Amino acid sequence: MTHVSERNGAGSSPTGAGGDHQPWTAGAGRQARKRSVSYADAGVSIDAGDRAVELLKSKVRQTRRPEVLGDLGGFAGLFRLDTKKYKSPILASSTDGVGTKLVIAQQMDIHDTVGIDLVAMVVDDLVACGAEPLFLLDYIATGEVVPDKVAEIGAGIADGCRYAGCALLGGETAEHPGVLRPDEYDISATGVGVVEEADILSPDRVEVGDVVIAMRSSGLHSNGYSLVRHVLLGAARMRLDIVIDDFGRQRTLGEELLTPTKIYAKDCLKLIAEAEVRALSHITGGGIPGNLVRVLPEHVDAVVNRSTWKPQPIFDLIQSKGRIDDHDMESTFNMGVGMFAIVSAEDADRALATLTGRGVEAWQAGEIIEGTGNVQMVGQHTRG
């Protein structure tokens, strides 16, 4: 983070010449108050915010790219774009948050993973148009700045940036007493990337005969948590510390729900370099049908065969406890797929080999046929 918001201005220093405290005065002829009201009295601690920034500096420096100028603490982050690398560079931008997954983190008092979720939601939208993520700016709003907690959140954001290959260029930590409870916080981020104009991925590249390749998600990612909490923690009254045998490794429900979102940015950029990628679809809110349709031209359909993969057990748990029908599950959750790539049929094997070589579980999940711009979900998932 660059700084903590609402710092005292140049004319509001609490110290005068020689460091002696100067009482507030209303003006000539009025008696000075015996005690001034401080920002801390209003619930905002500048010192705590500064301490949080200090704790984060080493983590943020690990995300530094050669194009970054200066260091933390400025009013703006500076990034030198090397335009010589491109014939016609196009900047791409994306902004997002984590949503109510943060409630789970706050209930479990685990804060070092949601930053990864935040970065994933932003950079994987950027790479969906073919852009390389360059830098990210974060925003943390909290009821009370607890330096160690803010540092944990920020460390997760820095880790996510390292995984994505982008710089954490700066941001903001804001203390909102009276608006948020002391233990509450919300986070968001904006990312900027760059892509050669001729290489922008768009629906007009997709052709009949192309292959749809699925990349496995790490779990729920960061979507549908309002429904998850309603079903599992509300109606089913499940506890976050309960061990679910189906999850394996003595894993609790809370640990499963806080599984960090998979970041695909570097994998997708490598895939673009190695194979003829027509389009990428980041599967977030709206599920597979709602996101894959966004990269289809009007004259084709994408046929996705559910029988080609088995969703993680968490999806079965949510569906069974909530008695949710298949349509609502697929329109809310990623169902085990975090990213789709549409590639030419000739490069399908190369694409799968590239992803497998990078440790990404990927498979051919469907094909592009003549149609009217829709997604056809066929077959049934393997269960049990």
CSV table of C-alpha atoms in Angstrom, one decimal:
chain,number,residue,atom,x,y,z
A,1,MET,CA,0.0,0.0,0.0
A,2,THR,CA,1.2,3.5,-0.8
A,3,HIS,CA,-0.2,5.2,2.3
A,4,VAL,CA,-2.9,5.5,4.8
A,5,SER,CA,-5.8,7.7,3.9
A,6,GLU,CA,-6.8,10.9,5.6
A,7,ARG,CA,-3.4,11.9,6.8
A,8,ASN,CA,-3.1,15.2,8.6
A,9,GLY,CA,-2.4,18.0,6.1
A,10,ALA,CA,0.5,20.4,6.1
A,11,GLY,CA,-1.4,22.9,8.1
A,12,SER,CA,-2.6,20.5,10.8
A,13,SER,CA,0.6,19.4,12.4
A,14,PRO,CA,0.1,18.8,16.2
A,15,THR,CA,3.5,20.2,17.0
A,16,GLY,CA,4.9,23.7,16.8
A,17,ALA,CA,8.4,25.1,17.1
A,18,GLY,CA,10.6,23.1,19.3
A,19,GLY,CA,8.1,20.2,19.3
A,20,ASP,CA,5.8,21.8,22.0
A,21,HIS,CA,2.2,21.0,21.7
A,22,GLN,CA,0.1,24.0,20.5
A,23,PRO,CA,-3.5,24.2,21.6
A,24,TRP,CA,-6.2,24.8,19.0
A,25,THR,CA,-7.5,28.4,18.9
A,26,ALA,CA,-10.7,29.7,17.3
A,27,GLY,CA,-9.2,33.0,16.4
A,28,ALA,CA,-8.1,36.3,17.8
A,29,GLY,CA,-9.9,37.4,21.0
A,30,ARG,CA,-11.3,33.8,21.8
A,31,GLN,CA,-10.1,31.7,24.6
A,32,ALA,CA,-8.1,28.7,23.6
A,33,ARG,CA,-9.4,25.3,24.4
A,34,LYS,CA,-7.6,23.5,27.1
A,35,ARG,CA,-7.5,20.2,25.2
A,36,SER,CA,-7.5,19.7,21.5
A,37,VAL,CA,-9.5,16.8,19.8
A,38,SER,CA,-7.2,14.4,18.0
A,39,TYR,CA,-7.7,12.2,15.0
A,40,ALA,CA,-7.3,9.2,17.4
A,41,ASP,CA,-10.3,10.5,19.4
A,42,ALA,CA,-12.3,9.9,16.2
A,43,GLY,CA,-11.0,6.4,15.9
A,44,VAL,CA,-8.3,6.8,13.3
A,45,SER,CA,-4.7,5.9,14.1
A,46,ILE,CA,-2.1,7.3,11.7
A,47,ASP,CA,0.6,5.5,13.6
A,48,ALA,CA,-1.1,2.1,13.1
A,49,GLY,CA,-1.4,2.7,9.4
A,50,ASP,CA,2.2,3.7,9.1
A,51,ARG,CA,3.3,0.6,11.0
A,52,ALA,CA,1.2,-1.6,8.6
A,53,VAL,CA,3.0,0.0,5.6
A,54,GLU,CA,6.4,-0.6,7.1
A,55,LEU,CA,5.5,-4.3,7.7
A,56,LEU,CA,4.5,-4.7,4.1
A,57,LYS,CA,7.5,-3.0,2.4
A,58,SER,CA,9.7,-6.1,2.0
A,59,LYS,CA,6.8,-8.1,0.5
A,60,VAL,CA,5.9,-5.4,-1.9
A,61,ARG,CA,9.5,-5.1,-3.1
A,62,GLN,CA,9.4,-8.8,-4.1
A,63,THR,CA,6.8,-7.8,-6.8
A,64,ARG,CA,9.0,-5.1,-8.3
A,65,ARG,CA,9.5,-5.1,-12.1
A,66,PRO,CA,12.2,-3.2,-14.0
A,67,GLU,CA,9.7,-0.7,-15.2
A,68,VAL,CA,8.8,0.5,-11.7
A,69,LEU,CA,10.1,3.9,-10.6
A,70,GLY,CA,10.6,5.0,-7.0
A,71,ASP,CA,9.4,3.3,-3.9
A,72,LEU,CA,6.4,3.1,-1.6
A,73,GLY,CA,5.2,6.3,0.0
A,74,GLY,CA,4.6,8.6,-2.9
A,75,PHE,CA,1.3,10.1,-4.0
A,76,ALA,CA,1.2,8.0,-7.1
A,77,GLY,CA,2.9,4.8,-8.4
A,78,LEU,CA,5.2,5.3,-11.4
A,79,PHE,CA,5.6,2.7,-14.2
A,80,ARG,CA,7.7,3.3,-17.4
A,81,LEU,CA,6.0,1.5,-20.3
A,82,ASP,CA,8.5,0.3,-22.8
A,83,THR,CA,6.7,1.2,-26.0
A,84,LYS,CA,9.6,0.0,-28.1
A,85,LYS,CA,8.5,-3.5,-27.4
A,86,TYR,CA,5.2,-3.0,-29.3
A,87,LYS,CA,4.1,-1.7,-32.7
A,88,SER,CA,0.7,-0.6,-31.3
A,89,PRO,CA,0.4,-1.1,-27.5
A,90,ILE,CA,-3.1,-1.2,-26.0
A,91,LEU,CA,-3.6,-0.7,-22.3
A,92,ALA,CA,-6.1,-3.0,-20.6
A,93,SER,CA,-7.6,-2.4,-17.2
A,94,SER,CA,-9.7,-4.3,-14.7
A,95,THR,CA,-11.1,-3.7,-11.2
A,96,ASP,CA,-12.7,-6.2,-8.8
A,97,GLY,CA,-13.0,-7.3,-5.2
A,98,VAL,CA,-13.4,-10.6,-3.3
A,99,GLY,CA,-16.9,-10.3,-2.1
A,100,THR,CA,-18.4,-12.1,0.9
A,101,LYS,CA,-15.6,-14.7,1.0
A,102,LEU,CA,-14.0,-12.1,3.3
A,103,VAL,CA,-16.7,-12.9,5.9
A,104,ILE,CA,-15.2,-16.4,6.1
A,105,ALA,CA,-11.7,-15.0,6.5
A,106,GLN,CA,-12.9,-12.7,9.3
A,107,GLN,CA,-14.7,-15.4,11.1
A,108,MET,CA,-11.7,-17.7,11.0
A,109,ASP,CA,-9.2,-14.9,11.6
A,110,ILE,CA,-7.2,-16.0,8.6
A,111,HIS,CA,-6.2,-13.1,6.4
A,112,ASP,CA,-3.2,-14.1,4.3
A,113,THR,CA,-5.0,-15.8,1.5
A,114,VAL,CA,-7.8,-13.4,0.4
A,115,GLY,CA,-5.2,-11.1,-1.2
A,116,ILE,CA,-4.4,-13.9,-3.6
A,117,ASP,CA,-8.1,-14.1,-4.4
A,118,LEU,CA,-8.2,-10.4,-5.1
A,119,VAL,CA,-5.2,-10.5,-7.5
A,120,ALA,CA,-6.7,-13.5,-9.3
A,121,MET,CA,-10.0,-11.8,-9.9
A,122,VAL,CA,-8.3,-8.8,-11.5
A,123,VAL,CA,-5.3,-10.3,-13.5
A,124,ASP,CA,-7.2,-13.2,-15.0
A,125,ASP,CA,-9.7,-10.8,-16.4
A,126,LEU,CA,-6.8,-8.9,-18.0
A,127,VAL,CA,-5.2,-11.9,-19.5
A,128,ALA,CA,-8.6,-13.0,-21.0
A,129,CYS,CA,-8.1,-10.3,-23.7
A,130,GLY,CA,-4.5,-11.4,-24.2
A,131,ALA,CA,-2.9,-8.7,-22.0
A,132,GLU,CA,0.1,-9.1,-19.8
A,133,PRO,CA,-0.6,-7.8,-16.3
A,134,LEU,CA,1.8,-5.0,-15.5
A,135,PHE,CA,0.8,-3.6,-12.2
A,136,LEU,CA,-1.9,-3.5,-9.6
A,137,LEU,CA,-3.2,-1.0,-7.1
A,138,ASP,CA,-5.0,-2.2,-4.0
A,139,TYR,CA,-7.6,-0.6,-1.6
A,140,ILE,CA,-8.2,-1.9,2.0
A,141,ALA,CA,-11.0,-0.3,4.0
A,142,THR,CA,-11.2,-1.4,7.7
A,143,GLY,CA,-13.0,-0.4,10.8
A,144,GLU,CA,-9.7,-0.4,12.7
A,145,VAL,CA,-6.2,-0.6,11.4
A,146,VAL,CA,-4.5,-3.5,13.1
A,147,PRO,CA,-0.9,-3.4,11.6
A,148,ASP,CA,-0.3,-7.2,11.7
A,149,LYS,CA,-3.7,-7.9,10.2
A,150,VAL,CA,-3.3,-5.3,7.4
A,151,ALA,CA,0.2,-6.7,6.8
A,152,GLU,CA,-1.3,-10.2,6.4
A,153,ILE,CA,-3.8,-9.0,3.9
A,154,GLY,CA,-1.2,-7.1,2.0
A,155,ALA,CA,1.2,-10.0,2.1
A,156,GLY,CA,-1.4,-12.1,0.3
A,157,ILE,CA,-1.9,-9.4,-2.3
A,158,ALA,CA,1.9,-9.3,-2.8
A,159,ASP,CA,2.1,-13.1,-3.2
A,160,GLY,CA,-0.7,-12.9,-5.8
A,161,CYS,CA,1.2,-10.3,-7.7
A,162,ARG,CA,4.3,-12.4,-7.7
A,163,TYR,CA,2.4,-15.4,-9.0
A,164,ALA,CA,0.9,-13.2,-11.8
A,165,GLY,CA,4.2,-11.5,-12.6
A,166,CYS,CA,2.9,-8.0,-12.0
A,167,ALA,CA,4.1,-5.2,-9.7
A,168,LEU,CA,2.2,-4.1,-6.6
A,169,LEU,CA,2.6,-0.5,-7.5
A,170,GLY,CA,0.7,1.1,-4.6
A,171,GLY,CA,-2.6,1.5,-3.0
A,172,GLU,CA,-4.6,2.8,-0.1
A,173,THR,CA,-5.4,1.7,3.5
A,174,ALA,CA,-8.4,3.5,4.9
A,175,GLU,CA,-9.7,3.4,8.4
A,176,HIS,CA,-13.5,3.8,8.7
A,177,PRO,CA,-14.5,3.8,12.3
A,178,GLY,CA,-18.3,4.0,12.8
A,179,VAL,CA,-18.9,2.6,9.3
A,180,LEU,CA,-17.2,-0.8,9.7
A,181,ARG,CA,-16.8,-2.8,12.9
A,182,PRO,CA,-13.2,-2.9,14.2
A,183,ASP,CA,-12.8,-6.5,12.9
A,184,GLU,CA,-14.4,-5.8,9.5
A,185,TYR,CA,-12.6,-5.0,6.2
A,186,ASP,CA,-13.2,-4.9,2.5
A,187,ILE,CA,-10.6,-5.1,-0.3
A,188,SER,CA,-10.6,-4.2,-3.9
A,189,ALA,CA,-7.9,-3.7,-6.6
A,190,THR,CA,-7.4,-2.3,-10.1
A,191,GLY,CA,-4.9,-3.8,-12.5
A,192,VAL,CA,-3.4,-2.5,-15.7
A,193,GLY,CA,-2.0,-4.7,-18.5
A,194,VAL,CA,-0.7,-4.2,-22.1
A,195,VAL,CA,-1.4,-6.2,-25.3
A,196,GLU,CA,-0.3,-5.6,-28.9
A,197,GLU,CA,-3.3,-4.4,-30.8
A,198,ALA,CA,-3.1,-7.1,-33.4
A,199,ASP,CA,-3.0,-9.8,-30.7
A,200,ILE,CA,-6.1,-8.8,-28.7
A,201,LEU,CA,-8.2,-11.9,-28.1
A,202,SER,CA,-11.8,-11.3,-29.1
A,203,PRO,CA,-14.9,-13.3,-30.3
A,204,ASP,CA,-14.2,-12.6,-34.0
A,205,ARG,CA,-11.3,-15.0,-33.8
A,206,VAL,CA,-13.4,-18.0,-32.8
A,207,GLU,CA,-14.2,-20.4,-35.7
A,208,VAL,CA,-16.2,-23.5,-36.2
A,209,GLY,CA,-14.1,-26.6,-35.5
A,210,ASP,CA,-12.1,-24.9,-32.7
A,211,VAL,CA,-11.5,-26.9,-29.5
A,212,VAL,CA,-12.6,-25.9,-26.0
A,213,ILE,CA,-9.9,-26.6,-23.3
A,214,ALA,CA,-10.8,-26.4,-19.6
A,215,MET,CA,-8.3,-25.5,-16.8
A,216,ARG,CA,-9.2,-26.9,-13.4
A,217,SER,CA,-10.1,-24.5,-10.7
A,218,SER,CA,-8.8,-24.7,-7.1
A,219,GLY,CA,-12.3,-24.8,-5.8
A,220,LEU,CA,-15.0,-22.2,-5.4
A,221,HIS,CA,-12.6,-19.4,-6.2
A,222,SER,CA,-14.3,-16.1,-5.2
A,223,ASN,CA,-17.9,-16.4,-6.4
A,224,GLY,CA,-21.2,-17.5,-4.9
A,225,TYR,CA,-20.2,-17.1,-1.3
A,226,SER,CA,-23.4,-15.4,-0.3
A,227,LEU,CA,-25.2,-18.6,-1.4
A,228,VAL,CA,-22.5,-20.8,0.2
A,229,ARG,CA,-22.9,-19.0,3.6
A,230,HIS,CA,-26.7,-19.1,3.4
A,231,VAL,CA,-26.8,-22.9,2.7
A,232,LEU,CA,-23.9,-24.2,4.7
A,233,LEU,CA,-23.6,-21.8,7.7
A,234,GLY,CA,-27.2,-20.8,7.8
A,235,ALA,CA,-29.7,-23.4,6.8
A,236,ALA,CA,-27.4,-26.4,7.4
A,237,ARG,CA,-25.8,-24.8,10.5
A,238,MET,CA,-22.4,-26.3,9.7
A,239,ARG,CA,-19.4,-25.1,11.6
A,240,LEU,CA,-16.3,-23.8,9.9
A,241,ASP,CA,-14.0,-26.0,12.1
A,242,ILE,CA,-15.8,-29.3,11.2
A,243,VAL,CA,-13.6,-31.8,9.3
A,244,ILE,CA,-15.2,-33.0,6.1
A,245,ASP,CA,-13.9,-36.5,5.1
A,246,ASP,CA,-14.6,-36.0,1.4
A,247,PHE,CA,-12.1,-33.0,1.4
A,248,GLY,CA,-9.2,-35.3,2.5
A,249,ARG,CA,-6.1,-34.5,4.5
A,250,GLN,CA,-8.2,-33.7,7.6
A,251,ARG,CA,-9.4,-30.6,5.9
A,252,THR,CA,-12.0,-28.4,7.6
A,253,LEU,CA,-14.9,-26.7,6.0
A,254,GLY,CA,-13.4,-23.3,6.7
A,255,GLU,CA,-10.1,-24.3,5.2
A,256,GLU,CA,-11.8,-25.5,2.0
A,257,LEU,CA,-13.8,-22.3,1.7
A,258,LEU,CA,-10.7,-20.2,2.0
A,259,THR,CA,-8.8,-22.1,-0.7
A,260,PRO,CA,-7.1,-19.4,-2.7
A,261,THR,CA,-8.3,-18.7,-6.2
A,262,LYS,CA,-6.0,-20.2,-8.9
A,263,ILE,CA,-4.1,-17.5,-10.9
A,264,TYR,CA,-3.8,-18.4,-14.6
A,265,ALA,CA,-2.2,-15.3,-16.0
A,266,LYS,CA,1.4,-16.6,-16.6
A,267,ASP,CA,0.0,-20.0,-17.8
A,268,CYS,CA,-2.3,-18.3,-20.3
A,269,LEU,CA,0.5,-15.9,-21.6
A,270,LYS,CA,2.7,-19.0,-22.2
A,271,LEU,CA,-0.2,-20.7,-23.9
A,272,ILE,CA,-0.7,-17.7,-26.2
A,273,ALA,CA,3.0,-17.8,-27.1
A,274,GLU,CA,3.0,-21.5,-27.9
A,275,ALA,CA,-0.4,-22.2,-29.5
A,276,GLU,CA,-3.1,-20.5,-31.7
A,277,VAL,CA,-5.4,-19.3,-28.9
A,278,ARG,CA,-8.6,-17.8,-30.2
A,279,ALA,CA,-10.2,-16.7,-26.9
A,280,LEU,CA,-9.9,-17.1,-23.1
A,281,SER,CA,-12.9,-17.1,-20.7
A,282,HIS,CA,-12.4,-16.5,-17.0
A,283,ILE,CA,-15.1,-18.3,-15.2
A,284,THR,CA,-16.4,-16.1,-12.4
A,285,GLY,CA,-19.9,-15.0,-11.4
A,286,GLY,CA,-22.4,-16.4,-13.9
A,287,GLY,CA,-20.6,-19.7,-14.1
A,288,ILE,CA,-19.5,-21.5,-17.2
A,289,PRO,CA,-22.5,-20.6,-19.5
A,290,GLY,CA,-22.6,-17.0,-18.4
A,291,ASN,CA,-18.9,-16.4,-19.0
A,292,LEU,CA,-18.0,-18.6,-22.0
A,293,VAL,CA,-20.8,-17.0,-24.0
A,294,ARG,CA,-19.0,-13.7,-23.7
A,295,VAL,CA,-16.3,-14.8,-26.1
A,296,LEU,CA,-18.5,-16.4,-28.8
A,297,PRO,CA,-19.5,-14.7,-32.0
A,298,GLU,CA,-23.1,-14.9,-33.0
A,299,HIS,CA,-22.7,-17.6,-35.7
A,300,VAL,CA,-21.2,-20.4,-33.4
A,301,ASP,CA,-22.1,-22.3,-30.3
A,302,ALA,CA,-19.7,-23.8,-27.7
A,303,VAL,CA,-20.6,-27.4,-26.7
A,304,VAL,CA,-19.2,-28.2,-23.3
A,305,ASN,CA,-19.4,-31.9,-22.2
A,306,ARG,CA,-19.7,-32.2,-18.4
A,307,SER,CA,-18.7,-35.9,-18.5
A,308,THR,CA,-15.1,-34.8,-19.2
A,309,TRP,CA,-14.5,-33.8,-15.6
A,310,LYS,CA,-15.5,-34.3,-12.0
A,311,PRO,CA,-16.2,-31.2,-9.8
A,312,GLN,CA,-14.6,-31.0,-6.4
A,313,PRO,CA,-16.5,-32.3,-3.4
A,314,ILE,CA,-17.4,-28.9,-2.2
A,315,PHE,CA,-19.8,-28.4,-5.0
A,316,ASP,CA,-21.6,-31.7,-4.2
A,317,LEU,CA,-21.8,-30.6,-0.5
A,318,ILE,CA,-23.4,-27.2,-1.4
A,319,GLN,CA,-25.8,-28.7,-3.9
A,320,SER,CA,-27.0,-31.5,-1.6
A,321,LYS,CA,-27.3,-29.3,1.6
A,322,GLY,CA,-29.1,-26.6,-0.3
A,323,ARG,CA,-31.1,-28.8,-2.6
A,324,ILE,CA,-30.0,-26.5,-5.4
A,325,ASP,CA,-30.9,-27.5,-9.0
A,326,ASP,CA,-28.3,-28.0,-11.7
A,327,HIS,CA,-29.1,-24.8,-13.5
A,328,ASP,CA,-28.6,-22.6,-10.4
A,329,MET,CA,-25.4,-24.4,-9.6
A,330,GLU,CA,-24.0,-23.8,-13.0
A,331,SER,CA,-25.1,-20.2,-13.2
A,332,THR,CA,-23.5,-19.4,-9.8
A,333,PHE,CA,-20.3,-21.5,-9.5
A,334,ASN,CA,-17.4,-22.5,-11.7
A,335,MET,CA,-18.1,-26.2,-11.1
A,336,GLY,CA,-14.4,-27.1,-11.2
A,337,VAL,CA,-13.3,-25.0,-14.2
A,338,GLY,CA,-11.6,-21.6,-13.6
A,339,MET,CA,-10.6,-20.8,-17.2
A,340,PHE,CA,-11.4,-21.9,-20.7
A,341,ALA,CA,-9.2,-21.5,-23.7
A,342,ILE,CA,-10.6,-21.8,-27.2
A,343,VAL,CA,-7.8,-23.0,-29.5
A,344,SER,CA,-7.5,-24.1,-33.1
A,345,ALA,CA,-8.0,-27.9,-33.6
A,346,GLU,CA,-4.5,-28.2,-35.0
A,347,ASP,CA,-3.0,-26.8,-31.8
A,348,ALA,CA,-5.1,-28.6,-29.3
A,349,ASP,CA,-2.5,-31.2,-28.4
A,350,ARG,CA,0.2,-28.5,-28.2
A,351,ALA,CA,-2.0,-26.4,-25.9
A,352,LEU,CA,-2.6,-29.3,-23.6
A,353,ALA,CA,1.0,-30.2,-23.5
A,354,THR,CA,2.0,-26.6,-22.7
A,355,LEU,CA,-0.5,-26.4,-19.8
A,356,THR,CA,0.4,-29.8,-18.4
A,357,GLY,CA,4.1,-28.9,-18.6
A,358,ARG,CA,3.3,-25.9,-16.3
A,359,GLY,CA,1.4,-28.0,-13.8
A,360,VAL,CA,-2.0,-26.9,-14.9
A,361,GLU,CA,-4.6,-29.7,-15.0
A,362,ALA,CA,-6.3,-29.2,-18.3
A,363,TRP,CA,-8.4,-31.3,-20.7
A,364,GLN,CA,-10.5,-31.0,-23.9
A,365,ALA,CA,-14.0,-30.2,-22.7
A,366,GLY,CA,-15.8,-29.4,-25.9
A,367,GLU,CA,-15.8,-27.9,-29.3
A,368,ILE,CA,-17.1,-25.0,-31.4
A,369,ILE,CA,-20.0,-25.7,-33.8
A,370,GLU,CA,-22.3,-23.7,-36.0
A,371,GLY,CA,-24.9,-22.0,-33.9
A,372,THR,CA,-26.3,-18.7,-32.6
A,373,GLY,CA,-23.8,-17.6,-30.0
A,374,ASN,CA,-24.9,-19.9,-27.2
A,375,VAL,CA,-23.3,-22.4,-24.8
A,376,GLN,CA,-24.6,-25.9,-24.8
A,377,MET,CA,-23.9,-27.9,-21.7
A,378,VAL,CA,-24.2,-31.6,-22.5
A,379,GLY,CA,-23.6,-34.9,-20.6
A,380,GLN,CA,-23.4,-35.4,-16.8
A,381,HIS,CA,-20.6,-34.9,-14.4
A,382,THR,CA,-19.0,-38.0,-12.9
A,383,ARG,CA,-20.1,-38.3,-9.3
A,384,GLY,CA,-18.9,-40.2,-6.2
